[in-house]
Amino acid sequence: MTNERQGTLIGIDVGGTKIEGVLTDGSGAVLATHRVPARPGDTQVVGDVVAVCRRLSDAPLPVGIGIPGQVDSERGVVRDIVNLGIVRLDLAEEVGAALGTPVRVENDVNAAALGAAAIVGEPVPAGQDFVFLNFGTGLAAGIVRDGRVAHGASGAIGEIGHIPVDPNGLPCPCGQHGCLETVASGGAVARLWPQGEPPMPDLLAKAAAGDAEAGRVLGMVVHAIGDTVQIVIQAYDPAVIAIGGGMAKTGRPLIDAIAAELDRRAAASHFLRTLDMPGRLRLLPADEPIGAIGAALAAKVLGQ
């Protein structure tokens, strides 16, 4: 497929099981999509990304790639992606050499934050933040400021899942105990409520039906999600918080449960009532290629 329309971009979302690509215009509107299974190994990842790009367009368009692991966005180097068997890979250099085009690489949550901001479509005043909360296997935040991803001094900005809130709590793979991610994530809910398929909708339904154990587990999860939202609001004071990730597929009942928890907290605190925490929440649609769209938008900086 050829598309030389000015401002057209390619975005690639590299996951542990699939590589999804989109062709977009400069606003993030999707013009075409293509998806292939992900294969582990440096050569396979580079080759599959290149093949998806060529399927989307045979014109040399700017390419943005969102990928998990440790990402040096300035150099386009990725490290320690266990599910893909990558230790260190000069992803931007290798893909760019194969395609003859500039390539920008971002952490997958950061890329998804850009995509989420485009899909929500609410203007955020200059100097204020848009935060994407990814409740997936883990828990992380992406922060968008003035249309660009915030990286922080070391790239660790948004690693909210590894804030320890309970030193006597569950062990976390990061080496700490009681991190938010151990309770407020899709992976945590699957461990705490293994009989549900999918876990979060089942947990909500069983708790609503009066199941005592479901009520106990749901109370833990929603309290931890409330902690997450409150920490984000008090740390970043964002205009909008977009809820995404696998857990967001639960839909409106999840947002209602979070809002009820935030309202409960505000009822006891005038300070929290002034923050209007529930009013900042937005639920992202489950069927949009948010990561790939955001990766494409990340590539816009290549032409600036």
C-alpha positions as semicolon CSV with decimal commas, in nm:
position;residue;x (nm);y (nm);z (nm)
1;M;0,000;0,000;0,000
2;T;0,136;0,345;-0,091
3;N;0,048;0,663;0,092
4;E;0,257;0,977;0,052
5;R;0,006;1,215;0,207
6;Q;0,189;1,488;0,396
7;G;0,190;1,428;0,770
8;T;0,122;1,054;0,738
9;L;0,296;0,841;1,002
10;I;0,344;0,477;1,089
11;G;0,302;0,354;1,446
12;I;0,404;0,011;1,571
13;D;0,300;-0,142;1,904
14;V;0,529;-0,433;1,994
15;G;0,384;-0,668;2,254
16;G;0,474;-1,006;2,393
17;T;0,230;-1,189;2,163
18;K;0,161;-0,952;1,871
19;I;0,301;-0,663;1,671
20;E;0,032;-0,419;1,564
21;G;0,087;-0,139;1,316
22;V;-0,122;0,157;1,204
23;L;-0,097;0,415;0,931
24;T;-0,223;0,748;1,066
25;D;-0,257;1,110;0,975
26;G;-0,099;1,374;1,194
27;S;-0,396;1,382;1,432
28;G;-0,386;1,008;1,501
29;A;-0,680;0,910;1,281
30;V;-0,624;0,553;1,161
31;L;-0,600;0,506;0,784
32;A;-0,492;0,138;0,778
33;T;-0,389;-0,138;1,018
34;H;-0,187;-0,460;1,006
35;R;-0,101;-0,715;1,273
36;V;0,135;-1,014;1,296
37;P;0,225;-1,255;1,578
38;A;0,533;-1,152;1,777
39;R;0,839;-1,377;1,757
40;P;1,122;-1,367;2,012
41;G;1,473;-1,269;1,914
42;D;1,644;-0,950;1,793
43;T;1,641;-1,045;1,425
44;Q;1,278;-1,159;1,435
45;V;1,151;-0,845;1,610
46;V;1,334;-0,613;1,370
47;G;1,223;-0,816;1,069
48;D;0,860;-0,827;1,179
49;V;0,848;-0,454;1,251
50;V;0,999;-0,380;0,909
51;A;0,751;-0,616;0,739
52;V;0,452;-0,450;0,908
53;C;0,578;-0,105;0,807
54;R;0,619;-0,213;0,445
55;R;0,273;-0,366;0,444
56;L;0,127;-0,035;0,560
57;S;0,319;0,181;0,313
58;D;0,600;0,153;0,058
59;A;0,676;0,524;0,103
60;P;0,958;0,622;0,346
61;L;0,740;0,756;0,627
62;P;0,848;0,843;0,983
63;V;0,801;0,546;1,214
64;G;0,727;0,539;1,586
65;I;0,761;0,219;1,789
66;G;0,617;0,148;2,134
67;I;0,780;-0,145;2,310
68;P;0,801;-0,275;2,670
69;G;1,121;-0,291;2,871
70;Q;1,382;-0,026;2,937
71;V;1,380;0,225;2,653
72;D;1,636;0,495;2,578
73;S;1,420;0,712;2,356
74;E;1,700;0,951;2,261
75;R;1,917;0,670;2,124
76;G;1,644;0,426;2,022
77;V;1,794;0,146;2,230
78;V;1,583;-0,110;2,417
79;R;1,694;-0,347;2,692
80;D;1,572;-0,641;2,896
81;I;1,250;-0,746;2,721
82;V;1,221;-1,093;2,867
83;N;0,913;-1,206;2,672
84;L;1,087;-1,126;2,343
85;G;1,431;-1,257;2,435
86;I;1,593;-0,915;2,396
87;V;1,890;-0,814;2,614
88;R;2,000;-0,507;2,419
89;L;1,884;-0,395;2,076
90;D;1,951;-0,078;1,873
91;L;1,593;-0,089;1,749
92;A;1,570;0,258;1,595
93;E;1,901;0,219;1,409
94;E;1,824;-0,127;1,269
95;V;1,466;-0,054;1,163
96;G;1,565;0,284;1,026
97;A;1,848;0,133;0,819
98;A;1,615;-0,128;0,671
99;L;1,343;0,123;0,580
100;G;1,555;0,427;0,500
101;T;1,346;0,644;0,730
102;P;1,377;0,805;1,076
103;V;1,250;0,598;1,369
104;R;1,145;0,702;1,722
105;V;1,120;0,443;2,000
106;E;0,917;0,492;2,319
107;N;0,825;0,276;2,614
108;D;0,489;0,114;2,537
109;V;0,303;0,288;2,821
110;N;0,440;0,627;2,717
111;A;0,333;0,563;2,359
112;A;-0,011;0,454;2,476
113;A;-0,042;0,777;2,675
114;L;-0,005;0,978;2,355
115;G;-0,264;0,756;2,186
116;A;-0,500;0,790;2,479
117;A;-0,473;1,169;2,472
118;A;-0,560;1,170;2,101
119;I;-0,857;0,937;2,148
120;V;-1,000;1,120;2,450
121;G;-0,967;1,438;2,246
122;E;-1,013;1,683;2,532
123;P;-0,792;1,993;2,512
124;V;-0,560;2,015;2,810
125;P;-0,441;2,368;2,896
126;A;-0,072;2,444;2,840
127;G;0,143;2,337;3,132
128;Q;-0,113;2,088;3,264
129;D;-0,084;1,710;3,246
130;F;-0,282;1,432;3,084
131;V;-0,220;1,101;3,261
132;F;-0,281;0,754;3,119
133;L;-0,315;0,482;3,385
134;N;-0,244;0,138;3,243
135;F;-0,411;-0,129;3,457
136;G;-0,268;-0,427;3,270
137;T;-0,056;-0,719;3,386
138;G;0,129;-0,453;3,582
139;L;0,055;-0,092;3,670
140;A;0,218;0,215;3,521
141;A;0,137;0,571;3,420
142;G;0,223;0,771;3,112
143;I;0,232;1,149;3,143
144;V;0,171;1,381;2,848
145;R;0,268;1,746;2,885
146;D;0,206;1,998;2,610
147;G;0,156;1,719;2,359
148;R;0,476;1,530;2,443
149;V;0,560;1,241;2,671
150;A;0,737;1,329;2,998
151;H;1,039;1,108;3,065
152;G;1,189;1,244;3,387
153;A;1,558;1,243;3,478
154;S;1,610;0,867;3,449
155;G;1,310;0,752;3,249
156;A;1,138;0,615;3,559
157;I;0,860;0,874;3,568
158;G;0,519;0,706;3,587
159;E;0,642;0,383;3,751
160;I;0,364;0,425;4,001
161;G;0,304;0,052;4,033
162;H;0,618;0,018;4,243
163;I;0,524;0,269;4,510
164;P;0,507;0,063;4,833
165;V;0,196;0,154;5,030
166;D;0,193;-0,140;5,271
167;P;0,531;-0,271;5,399
168;N;0,350;-0,579;5,538
169;G;0,177;-0,646;5,209
170;L;0,236;-0,886;4,922
171;P;0,585;-0,934;4,775
172;C;0,646;-0,755;4,445
173;P;0,878;-0,873;4,165
174;C;1,066;-0,543;4,203
175;G;1,196;-0,665;4,541
176;Q;0,973;-0,454;4,765
177;H;0,658;-0,545;4,955
178;G;0,312;-0,394;4,934
179;C;0,356;-0,209;4,605
180;L;0,040;-0,076;4,439
181;E;0,090;-0,320;4,150
182;T;0,049;-0,620;4,382
183;V;-0,321;-0,534;4,424
184;A;-0,417;-0,262;4,171
185;S;-0,344;-0,437;3,840
186;G;-0,504;-0,690;3,612
187;G;-0,237;-0,943;3,700
188;A;-0,302;-0,893;4,071
189;V;-0,679;-0,938;4,031
190;A;-0,620;-1,262;3,839
191;R;-0,413;-1,391;4,133
192;L;-0,650;-1,268;4,402
193;W;-0,964;-1,389;4,219
194;P;-0,850;-1,686;4,005
195;Q;-1,198;-1,838;3,965
196;G;-1,323;-1,552;3,748
197;E;-1,293;-1,545;3,368
198;P;-1,239;-1,262;3,307
199;P;-1,154;-1,185;3,671
200;M;-1,257;-0,821;3,725
201;P;-1,608;-0,840;3,575
202;D;-1,670;-1,164;3,766
203;L;-1,539;-1,012;4,088
204;L;-1,769;-0,711;4,054
205;A;-2,070;-0,929;3,972
206;K;-2,010;-1,171;4,260
207;A;-1,957;-0,887;4,506
208;A;-2,280;-0,720;4,390
209;A;-2,461;-1,052;4,440
210;G;-2,351;-1,064;4,803
211;D;-2,055;-1,304;4,788
212;A;-1,860;-1,219;5,105
213;E;-1,518;-1,325;4,975
214;A;-1,573;-1,136;4,651
215;G;-1,666;-0,832;4,854
216;R;-1,348;-0,861;5,059
217;V;-1,122;-0,896;4,756
218;L;-1,301;-0,620;4,565
219;G;-1,259;-0,390;4,863
220;M;-0,883;-0,448;4,857
221;V;-0,856;-0,391;4,482
222;V;-1,073;-0,080;4,466
223;H;-0,897;0,071;4,768
224;A;-0,560;0,022;4,596
225;I;-0,693;0,170;4,271
226;G;-0,823;0,463;4,472
227;D;-0,475;0,506;4,622
228;T;-0,331;0,504;4,271
229;V;-0,567;0,772;4,142
230;Q;-0,524;0,987;4,452
231;I;-0,143;0,968;4,433
232;V;-0,152;1,065;4,065
233;I;-0,381;1,360;4,134
234;Q;-0,182;1,491;4,428
235;A;0,154;1,436;4,256
236;Y;0,073;1,562;3,905
237;D;-0,264;1,739;3,939
238;P;-0,363;1,630;3,586
239;A;-0,660;1,775;3,402
240;V;-0,757;1,427;3,277
241;I;-0,684;1,070;3,387
242;A;-0,755;0,807;3,121
243;I;-0,810;0,452;3,247
244;G;-0,682;0,181;3,012
245;G;-0,516;-0,158;2,998
246;G;-0,676;-0,500;3,017
247;M;-0,874;-0,421;3,330
248;A;-1,045;-0,132;3,149
249;K;-1,226;-0,386;2,930
250;T;-1,454;-0,426;3,233
251;G;-1,612;-0,102;3,113
252;R;-1,839;0,134;3,301
253;P;-1,879;-0,083;3,614
254;L;-1,506;-0,041;3,682
255;I;-1,524;0,339;3,657
256;D;-1,834;0,340;3,879
257;A;-1,653;0,134;4,144
258;I;-1,349;0,366;4,135
259;A;-1,569;0,676;4,152
260;A;-1,758;0,534;4,451
261;E;-1,428;0,478;4,635
262;L;-1,310;0,830;4,557
263;D;-1,645;0,974;4,668
264;R;-1,617;0,778;4,993
265;R;-1,280;0,938;5,062
266;A;-1,401;1,284;4,969
267;A;-1,696;1,255;5,206
268;A;-1,454;1,267;5,499
269;S;-1,223;1,537;5,361
270;H;-1,305;1,884;5,238
271;F;-0,961;1,897;5,075
272;L;-1,035;1,588;4,864
273;R;-1,380;1,720;4,774
274;T;-1,216;2,028;4,622
275;L;-1,009;1,807;4,390
276;D;-1,312;1,649;4,213
277;M;-1,121;1,325;4,163
278;P;-1,400;1,125;3,993
279;G;-1,461;1,411;3,748
280;R;-1,114;1,366;3,600
281;L;-1,159;1,000;3,504
282;R;-1,214;0,889;3,145
283;L;-1,263;0,530;3,028
284;L;-1,076;0,438;2,712
285;P;-1,248;0,223;2,447
286;A;-1,129;-0,137;2,451
287;D;-1,105;-0,183;2,074
288;E;-0,878;0,107;1,975
289;P;-0,506;0,044;1,890
290;I;-0,402;0,305;2,142
291;G;-0,039;0,194;2,166
292;A;0,018;0,199;1,790
293;I;-0,159;0,533;1,746
294;G;0,053;0,686;2,021
295;A;0,372;0,541;1,872
296;A;0,287;0,710;1,542
297;L;0,228;1,042;1,718
298;A;0,563;1,001;1,896
299;A;0,726;0,997;1,552
300;K;0,601;1,351;1,484
301;V;0,902;1,486;1,677
302;L;1,130;1,345;1,405
303;G;1,019;1,614;1,165
304;Q;1,042;1,902;1,411
